[in-house]
Short mmCIF file of C-alpha atoms in Angstrom, two decimals:
data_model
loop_
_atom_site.label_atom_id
_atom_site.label_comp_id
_atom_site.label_asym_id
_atom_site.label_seq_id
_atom_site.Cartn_x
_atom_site.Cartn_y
_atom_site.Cartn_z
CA UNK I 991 -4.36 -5.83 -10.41
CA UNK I 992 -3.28 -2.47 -11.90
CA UNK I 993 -0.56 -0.86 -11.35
CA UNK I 994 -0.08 2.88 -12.41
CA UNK I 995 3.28 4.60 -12.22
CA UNK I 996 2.88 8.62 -12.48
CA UNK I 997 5.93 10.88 -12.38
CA UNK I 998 5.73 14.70 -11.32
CA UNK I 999 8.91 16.42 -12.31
CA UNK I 1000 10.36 13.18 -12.98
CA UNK I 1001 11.07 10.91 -15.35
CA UNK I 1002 10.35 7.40 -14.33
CA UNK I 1003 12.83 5.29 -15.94
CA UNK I 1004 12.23 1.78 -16.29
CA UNK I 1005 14.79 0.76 -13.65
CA UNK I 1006 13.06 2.91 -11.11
CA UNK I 1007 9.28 1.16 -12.76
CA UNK I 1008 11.37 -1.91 -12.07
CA UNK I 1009 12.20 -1.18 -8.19
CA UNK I 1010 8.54 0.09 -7.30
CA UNK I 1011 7.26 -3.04 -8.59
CA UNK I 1012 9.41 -5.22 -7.23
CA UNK I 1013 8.14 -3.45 -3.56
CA UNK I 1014 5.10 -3.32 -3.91
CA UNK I 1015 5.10 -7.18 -5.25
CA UNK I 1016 6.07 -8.02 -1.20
CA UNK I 1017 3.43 -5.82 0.12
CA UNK I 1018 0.65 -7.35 -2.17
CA UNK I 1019 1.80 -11.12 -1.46
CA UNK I 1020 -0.10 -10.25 1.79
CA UNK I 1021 -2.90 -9.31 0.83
CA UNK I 1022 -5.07 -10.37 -2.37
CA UNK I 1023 -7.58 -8.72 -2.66
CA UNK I 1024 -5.72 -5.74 -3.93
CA UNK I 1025 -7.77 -4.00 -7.03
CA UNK I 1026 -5.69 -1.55 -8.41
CA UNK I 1027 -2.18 0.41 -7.02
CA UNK I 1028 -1.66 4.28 -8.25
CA UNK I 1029 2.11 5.40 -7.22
CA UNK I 1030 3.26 8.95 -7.90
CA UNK I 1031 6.51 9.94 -7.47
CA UNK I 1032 7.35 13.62 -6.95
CA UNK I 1033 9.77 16.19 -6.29
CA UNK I 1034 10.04 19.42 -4.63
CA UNK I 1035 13.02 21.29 -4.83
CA UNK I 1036 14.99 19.25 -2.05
CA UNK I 1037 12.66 16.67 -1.49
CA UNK I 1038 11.66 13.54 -3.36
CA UNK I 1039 8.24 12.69 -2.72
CA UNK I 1040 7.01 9.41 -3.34
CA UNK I 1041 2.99 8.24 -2.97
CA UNK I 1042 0.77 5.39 -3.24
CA UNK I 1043 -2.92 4.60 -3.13
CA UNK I 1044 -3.98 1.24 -2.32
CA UNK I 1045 -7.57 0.30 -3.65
CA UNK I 1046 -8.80 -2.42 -1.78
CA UNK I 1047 -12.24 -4.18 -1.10
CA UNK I 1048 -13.99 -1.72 0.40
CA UNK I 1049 -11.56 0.90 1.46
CA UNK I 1050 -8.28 3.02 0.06
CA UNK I 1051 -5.08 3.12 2.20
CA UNK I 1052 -2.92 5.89 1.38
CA UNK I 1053 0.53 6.56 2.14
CA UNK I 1054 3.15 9.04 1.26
CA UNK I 1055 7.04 9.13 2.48
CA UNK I 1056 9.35 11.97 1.57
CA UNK I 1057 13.15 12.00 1.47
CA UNK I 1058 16.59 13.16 0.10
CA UNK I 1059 17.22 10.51 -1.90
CA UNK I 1060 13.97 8.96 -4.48
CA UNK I 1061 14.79 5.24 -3.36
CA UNK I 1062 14.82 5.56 0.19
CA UNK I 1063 11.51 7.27 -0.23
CA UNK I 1064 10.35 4.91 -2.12
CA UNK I 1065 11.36 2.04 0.50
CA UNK I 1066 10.07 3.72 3.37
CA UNK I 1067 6.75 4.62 1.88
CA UNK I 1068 6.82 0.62 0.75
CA UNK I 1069 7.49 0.02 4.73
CA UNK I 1070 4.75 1.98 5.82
CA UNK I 1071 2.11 0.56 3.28
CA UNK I 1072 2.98 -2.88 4.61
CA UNK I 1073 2.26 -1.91 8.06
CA UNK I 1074 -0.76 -0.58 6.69
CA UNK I 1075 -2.00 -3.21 5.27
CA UNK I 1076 -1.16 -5.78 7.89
CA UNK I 1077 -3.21 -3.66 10.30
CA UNK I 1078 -6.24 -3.50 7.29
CA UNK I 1079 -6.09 -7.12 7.05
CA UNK I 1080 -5.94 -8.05 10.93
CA UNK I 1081 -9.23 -5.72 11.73
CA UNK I 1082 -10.94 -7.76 8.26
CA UNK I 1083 -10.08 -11.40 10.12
CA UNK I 1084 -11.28 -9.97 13.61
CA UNK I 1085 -14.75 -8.64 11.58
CA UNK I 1086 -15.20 -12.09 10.09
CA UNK I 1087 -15.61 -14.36 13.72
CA UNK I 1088 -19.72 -14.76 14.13
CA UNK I 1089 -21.36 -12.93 16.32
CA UNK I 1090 -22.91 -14.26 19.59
CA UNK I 1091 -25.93 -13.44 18.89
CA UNK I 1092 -25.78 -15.61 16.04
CA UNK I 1093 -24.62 -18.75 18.32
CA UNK I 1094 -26.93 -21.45 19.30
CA UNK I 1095 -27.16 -22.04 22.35
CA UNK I 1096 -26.26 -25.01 24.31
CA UNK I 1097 -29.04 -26.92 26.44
#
């Protein structure tokens, strides 16, 4: 997996590297088929602004979270990428039952 850190406007220090990694590392123990993470952080005047793109088999899941304060963006945006992929990975177990058209028959 690759993980790529961006900062817009911000320096990302290695304690806040550090924090988004540990994160993300709970969201991915879910799900492993994860290809490659790009998080940017971000901010806008008031706001800190933080981002991720999830590349996964066969589809991205993005999510952003903004807040006053960079870590609780950063945890909420971690929250909502969890949910994300929880729902991802539920519809890919649902797709995976055989179909009945596919079932023999019983005489």
């Amino acid at each position: 997996m690759n993980l790529n850190i961006t900062g817009r406007h911000v320096e990302v220090t290695p304690a806040i590297r550090e924090y988004v990694t540990s994160k993300l590392d709970r969201v991915i123990r879910h799900f492993d088929n994860v290809t490659s993470v790009t998080v940017i952080l971000s901010v806008e005047k008031l706001k800190q602004k933080a981002e991720v793109t999830l590349h996964v088999r066969g589809k991205d899941i993005f999510v952003e979270s903004d807040d006053a304060d960079l870590y609780a963006a950063i945890d909420s945006m971690t929250d909502k990428l969890d949910r994300q992929v929880q729902k991802y990975k539920q519809k890919q177990s649902e797709h995976n039952h055989e179909s009945l058209k596919h079932q023999v028959p019983e005489a």
